[in-house]
mmCIF file of C-alpha atoms in Angstrom:
data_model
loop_
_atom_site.group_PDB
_atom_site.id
_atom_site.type_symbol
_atom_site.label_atom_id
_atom_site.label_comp_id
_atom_site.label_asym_id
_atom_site.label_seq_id
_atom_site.Cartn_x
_atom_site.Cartn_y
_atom_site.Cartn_z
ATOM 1 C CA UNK A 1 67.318 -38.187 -42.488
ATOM 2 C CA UNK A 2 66.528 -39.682 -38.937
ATOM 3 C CA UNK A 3 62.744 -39.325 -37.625
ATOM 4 C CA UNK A 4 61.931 -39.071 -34.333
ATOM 5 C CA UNK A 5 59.596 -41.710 -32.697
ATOM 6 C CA UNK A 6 56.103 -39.811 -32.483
ATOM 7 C CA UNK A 7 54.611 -39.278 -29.078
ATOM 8 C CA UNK A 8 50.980 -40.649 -28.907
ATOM 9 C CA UNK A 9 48.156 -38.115 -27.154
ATOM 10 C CA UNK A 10 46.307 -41.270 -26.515
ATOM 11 C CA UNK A 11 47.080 -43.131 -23.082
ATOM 12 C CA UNK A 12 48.336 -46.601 -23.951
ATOM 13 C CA UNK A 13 46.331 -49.132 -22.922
ATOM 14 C CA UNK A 14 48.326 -51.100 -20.619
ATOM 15 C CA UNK A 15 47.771 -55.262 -20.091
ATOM 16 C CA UNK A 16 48.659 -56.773 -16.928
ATOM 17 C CA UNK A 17 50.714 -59.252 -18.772
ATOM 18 C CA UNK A 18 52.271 -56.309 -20.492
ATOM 19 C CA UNK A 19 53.205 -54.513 -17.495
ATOM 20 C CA UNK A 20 53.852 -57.957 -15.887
ATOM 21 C CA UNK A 21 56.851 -58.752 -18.578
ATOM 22 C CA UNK A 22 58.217 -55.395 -18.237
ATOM 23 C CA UNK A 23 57.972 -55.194 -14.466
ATOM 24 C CA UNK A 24 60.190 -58.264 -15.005
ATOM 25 C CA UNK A 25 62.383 -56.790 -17.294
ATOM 26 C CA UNK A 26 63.205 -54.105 -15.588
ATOM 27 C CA UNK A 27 63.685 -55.771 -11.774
ATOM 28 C CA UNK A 28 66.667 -58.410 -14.127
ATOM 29 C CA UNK A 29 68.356 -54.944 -15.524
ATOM 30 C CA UNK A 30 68.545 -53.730 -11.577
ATOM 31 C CA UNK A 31 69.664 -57.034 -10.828
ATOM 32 C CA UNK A 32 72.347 -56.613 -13.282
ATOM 33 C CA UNK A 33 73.429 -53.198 -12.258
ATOM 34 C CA UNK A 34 73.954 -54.276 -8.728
ATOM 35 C CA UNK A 35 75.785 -57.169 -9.342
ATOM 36 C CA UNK A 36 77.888 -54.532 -11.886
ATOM 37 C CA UNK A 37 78.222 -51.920 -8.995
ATOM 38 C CA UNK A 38 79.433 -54.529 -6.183
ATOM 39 C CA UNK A 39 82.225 -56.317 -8.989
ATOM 40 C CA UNK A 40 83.023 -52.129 -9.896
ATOM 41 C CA UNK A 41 84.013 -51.622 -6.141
ATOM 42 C CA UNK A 42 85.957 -54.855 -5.488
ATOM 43 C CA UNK A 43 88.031 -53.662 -8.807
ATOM 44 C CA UNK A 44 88.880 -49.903 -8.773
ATOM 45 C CA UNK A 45 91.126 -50.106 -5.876
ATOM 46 C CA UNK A 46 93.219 -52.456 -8.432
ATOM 47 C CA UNK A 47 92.815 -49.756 -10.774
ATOM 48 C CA UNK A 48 93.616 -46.855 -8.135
ATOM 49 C CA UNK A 49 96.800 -48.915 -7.452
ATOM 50 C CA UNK A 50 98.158 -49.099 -11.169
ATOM 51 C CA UNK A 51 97.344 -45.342 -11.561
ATOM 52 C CA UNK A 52 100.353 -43.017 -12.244
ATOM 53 C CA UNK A 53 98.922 -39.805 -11.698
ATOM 54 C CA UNK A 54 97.767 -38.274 -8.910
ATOM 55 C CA UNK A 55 94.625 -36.660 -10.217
ATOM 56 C CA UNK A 56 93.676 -40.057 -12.006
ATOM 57 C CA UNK A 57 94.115 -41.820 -8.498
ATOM 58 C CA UNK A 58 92.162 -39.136 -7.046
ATOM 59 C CA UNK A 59 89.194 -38.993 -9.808
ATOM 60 C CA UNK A 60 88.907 -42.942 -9.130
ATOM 61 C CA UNK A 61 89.555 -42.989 -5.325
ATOM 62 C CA UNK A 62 86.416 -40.362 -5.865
ATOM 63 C CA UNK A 63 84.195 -42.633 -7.786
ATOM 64 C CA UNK A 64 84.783 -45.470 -5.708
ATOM 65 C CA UNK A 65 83.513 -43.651 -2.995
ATOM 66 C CA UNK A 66 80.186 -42.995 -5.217
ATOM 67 C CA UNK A 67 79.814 -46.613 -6.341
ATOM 68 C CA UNK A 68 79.554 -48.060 -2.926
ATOM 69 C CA UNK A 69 76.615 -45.191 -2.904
ATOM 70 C CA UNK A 70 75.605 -46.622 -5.786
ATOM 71 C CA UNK A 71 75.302 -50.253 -3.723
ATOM 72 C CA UNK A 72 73.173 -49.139 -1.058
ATOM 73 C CA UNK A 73 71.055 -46.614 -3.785
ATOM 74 C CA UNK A 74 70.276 -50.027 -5.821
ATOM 75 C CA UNK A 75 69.501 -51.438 -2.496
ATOM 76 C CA UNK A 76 67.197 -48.786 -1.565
ATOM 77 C CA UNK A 77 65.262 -48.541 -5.285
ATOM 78 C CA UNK A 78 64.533 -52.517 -4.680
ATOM 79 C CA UNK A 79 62.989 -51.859 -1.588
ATOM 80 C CA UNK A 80 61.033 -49.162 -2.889
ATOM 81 C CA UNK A 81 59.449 -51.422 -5.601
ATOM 82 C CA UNK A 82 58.602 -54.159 -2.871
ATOM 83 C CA UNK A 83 61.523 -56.834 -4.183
ATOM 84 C CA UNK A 84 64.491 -57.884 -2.060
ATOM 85 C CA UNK A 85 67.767 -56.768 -3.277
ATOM 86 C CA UNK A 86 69.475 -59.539 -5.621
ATOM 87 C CA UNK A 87 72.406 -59.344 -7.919
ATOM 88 C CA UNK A 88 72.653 -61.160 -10.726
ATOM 89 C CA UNK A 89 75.881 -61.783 -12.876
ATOM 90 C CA UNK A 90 76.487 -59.185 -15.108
ATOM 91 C CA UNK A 91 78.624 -60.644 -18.226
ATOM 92 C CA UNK A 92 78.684 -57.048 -19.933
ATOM 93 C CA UNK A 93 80.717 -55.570 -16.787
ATOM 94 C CA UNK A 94 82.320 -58.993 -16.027
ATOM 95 C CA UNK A 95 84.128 -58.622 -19.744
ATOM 96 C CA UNK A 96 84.553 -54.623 -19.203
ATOM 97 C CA UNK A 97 86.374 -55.408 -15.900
ATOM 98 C CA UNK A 98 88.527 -58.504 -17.707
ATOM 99 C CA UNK A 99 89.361 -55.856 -20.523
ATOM 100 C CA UNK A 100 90.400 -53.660 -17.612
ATOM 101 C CA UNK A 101 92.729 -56.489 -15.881
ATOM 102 C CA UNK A 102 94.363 -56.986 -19.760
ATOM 103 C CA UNK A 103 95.302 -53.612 -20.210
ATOM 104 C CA UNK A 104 96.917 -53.265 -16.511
ATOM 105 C CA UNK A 105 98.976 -55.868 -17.644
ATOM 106 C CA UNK A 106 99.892 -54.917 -21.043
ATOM 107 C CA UNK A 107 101.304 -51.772 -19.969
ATOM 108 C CA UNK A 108 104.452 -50.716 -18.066
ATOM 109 C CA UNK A 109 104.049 -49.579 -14.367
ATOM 110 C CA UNK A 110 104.921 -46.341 -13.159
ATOM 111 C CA UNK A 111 103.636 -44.996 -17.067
ATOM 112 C CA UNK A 112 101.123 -42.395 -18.469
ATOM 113 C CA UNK A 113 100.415 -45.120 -21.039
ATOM 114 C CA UNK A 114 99.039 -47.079 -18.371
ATOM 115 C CA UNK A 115 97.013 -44.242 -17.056
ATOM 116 C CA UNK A 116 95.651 -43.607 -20.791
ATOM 117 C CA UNK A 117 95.189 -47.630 -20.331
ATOM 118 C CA UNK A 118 93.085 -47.123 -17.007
ATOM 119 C CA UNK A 119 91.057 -44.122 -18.252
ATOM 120 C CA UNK A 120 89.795 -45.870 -21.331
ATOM 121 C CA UNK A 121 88.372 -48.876 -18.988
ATOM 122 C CA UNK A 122 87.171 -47.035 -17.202
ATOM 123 C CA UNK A 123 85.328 -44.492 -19.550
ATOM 124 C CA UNK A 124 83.717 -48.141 -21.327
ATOM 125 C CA UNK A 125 82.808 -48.941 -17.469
ATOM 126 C CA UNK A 126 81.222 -45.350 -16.953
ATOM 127 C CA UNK A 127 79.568 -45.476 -20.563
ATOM 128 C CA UNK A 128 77.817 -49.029 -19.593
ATOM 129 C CA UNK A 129 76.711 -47.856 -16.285
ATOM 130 C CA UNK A 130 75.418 -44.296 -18.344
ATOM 131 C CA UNK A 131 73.421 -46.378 -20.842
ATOM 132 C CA UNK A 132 72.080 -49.143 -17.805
ATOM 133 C CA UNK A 133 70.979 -46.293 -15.755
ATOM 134 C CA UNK A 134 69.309 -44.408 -18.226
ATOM 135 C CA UNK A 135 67.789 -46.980 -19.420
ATOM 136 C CA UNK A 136 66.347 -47.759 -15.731
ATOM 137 C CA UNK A 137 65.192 -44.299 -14.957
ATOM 138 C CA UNK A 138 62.777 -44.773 -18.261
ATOM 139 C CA UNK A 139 61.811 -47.874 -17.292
ATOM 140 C CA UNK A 140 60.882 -46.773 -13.144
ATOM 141 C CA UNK A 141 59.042 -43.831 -14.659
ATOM 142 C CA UNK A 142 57.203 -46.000 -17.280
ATOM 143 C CA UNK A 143 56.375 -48.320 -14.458
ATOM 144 C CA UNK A 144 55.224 -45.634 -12.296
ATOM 145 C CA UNK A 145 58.300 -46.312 -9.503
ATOM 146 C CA UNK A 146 58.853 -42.509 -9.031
ATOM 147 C CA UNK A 147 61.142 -43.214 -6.005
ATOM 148 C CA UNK A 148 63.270 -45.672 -8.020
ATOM 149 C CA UNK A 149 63.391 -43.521 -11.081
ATOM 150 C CA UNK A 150 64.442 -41.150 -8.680
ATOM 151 C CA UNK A 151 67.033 -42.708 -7.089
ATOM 152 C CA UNK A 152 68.448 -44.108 -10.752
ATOM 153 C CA UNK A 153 68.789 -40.514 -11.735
ATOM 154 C CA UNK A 154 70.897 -39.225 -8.695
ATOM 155 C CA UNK A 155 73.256 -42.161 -9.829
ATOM 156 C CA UNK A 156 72.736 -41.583 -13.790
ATOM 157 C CA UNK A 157 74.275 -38.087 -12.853
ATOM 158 C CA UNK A 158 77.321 -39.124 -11.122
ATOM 159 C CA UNK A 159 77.749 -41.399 -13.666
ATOM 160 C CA UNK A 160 77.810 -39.044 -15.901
ATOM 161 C CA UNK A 161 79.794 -36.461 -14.026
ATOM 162 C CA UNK A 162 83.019 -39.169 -13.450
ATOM 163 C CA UNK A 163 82.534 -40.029 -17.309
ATOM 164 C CA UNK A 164 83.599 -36.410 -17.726
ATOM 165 C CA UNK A 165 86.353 -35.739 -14.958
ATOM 166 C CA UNK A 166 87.993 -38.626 -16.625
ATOM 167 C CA UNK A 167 87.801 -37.292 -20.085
ATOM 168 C CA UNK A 168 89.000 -34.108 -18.099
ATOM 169 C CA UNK A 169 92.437 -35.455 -16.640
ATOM 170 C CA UNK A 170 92.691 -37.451 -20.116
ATOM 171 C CA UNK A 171 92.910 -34.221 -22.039
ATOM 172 C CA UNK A 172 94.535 -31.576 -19.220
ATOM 173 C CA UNK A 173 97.437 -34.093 -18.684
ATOM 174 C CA UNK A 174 97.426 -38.132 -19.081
ATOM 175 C CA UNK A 175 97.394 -38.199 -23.055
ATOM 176 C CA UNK A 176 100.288 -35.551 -24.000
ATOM 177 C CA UNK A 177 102.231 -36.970 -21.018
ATOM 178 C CA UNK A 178 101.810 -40.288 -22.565
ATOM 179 C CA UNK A 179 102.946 -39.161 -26.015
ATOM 180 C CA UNK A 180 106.224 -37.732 -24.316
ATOM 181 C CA UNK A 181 106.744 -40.714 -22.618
#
């Protein structure tokens, strides 16, 4: 049986060196997305390019469109916080994208496999992104950053939303094709 954490009544009293470490926190997890975001856009057109189908290319032609959004919407929640926009390597999407070079290459151009191939990077892309963002929304709230946590959830949305288009031309086309191939 799983519990739920319990919500205090009580205010928590809050330490500046407490708010301090996770101001700090938080401001390396943004760095971290935007470096993530800016590597994401340099390497979807590589995925866009190895696509077979036309409603994968489209779904990711789509998304890359949103990620540069997602560049200057990062840009825009440091600014709002009072911190100059910084990326800092990101190893979790740096090994995501590798994975996502790896299985371009072990598959056959032209196939559905390799569209199965692409949609499964790029679902463990969308999944990390999902989990970063929501993770940043909590923290802007926390932190009392409504415009950032605002800003985090427009993008936790979209995230969200090309998580499940992808699932979508997975299961309406890509996987049976694949099994026929």
């Amino acid at each position: 049986m799983t519990t739920k954490p319990k919500k205090s009544n009580k205010a928590v009293n809050r330490t500046p060196e407490a708010e301090s470490a996770l101001k700090e926190l938080f401001i390396d997890e943004l760095k971290d997305i935007y470096w993530a975001e800016q590597h994401l856009a340099k390497a979807l057109p590589k995925m866009i390019k190895g696509a077979t189908s036309d409603d994968l290319k489209q779904t990711i032609t789509d998304h890359l469109e949103q990620t540069k959004n997602h560049v200057t919407r990062l840009e825009s929640a440091f600014e709002s916080i009072g911190e100059k926009a910084k990326a800092v390597k990101c190893l979790a999407m740096e090994g995501l994208l590798k994975e996502a070079d790896e299985l371009l290459s072990e598959t056959d151009k032209g196939t559905e496999v390799r569209d199965v191939a692409i949609i499964s990077a790029a679902q463990k892309v969308e999944h990390y992104e999902i989990a970063s963002y929501g993770t940043l929304k909590t923290l802007a709230t926390t932190l009392g950053y409504s415009e950032a946590a605002s800003l985090l959830a427009e993008t936790l949305e979209e995230e969200k939303t090309a998580d499940s288009l992808l699932t979508e031309v997975a299961e309406n086309y890509v996987n049976e094709a694949a099994l026929a191939e």
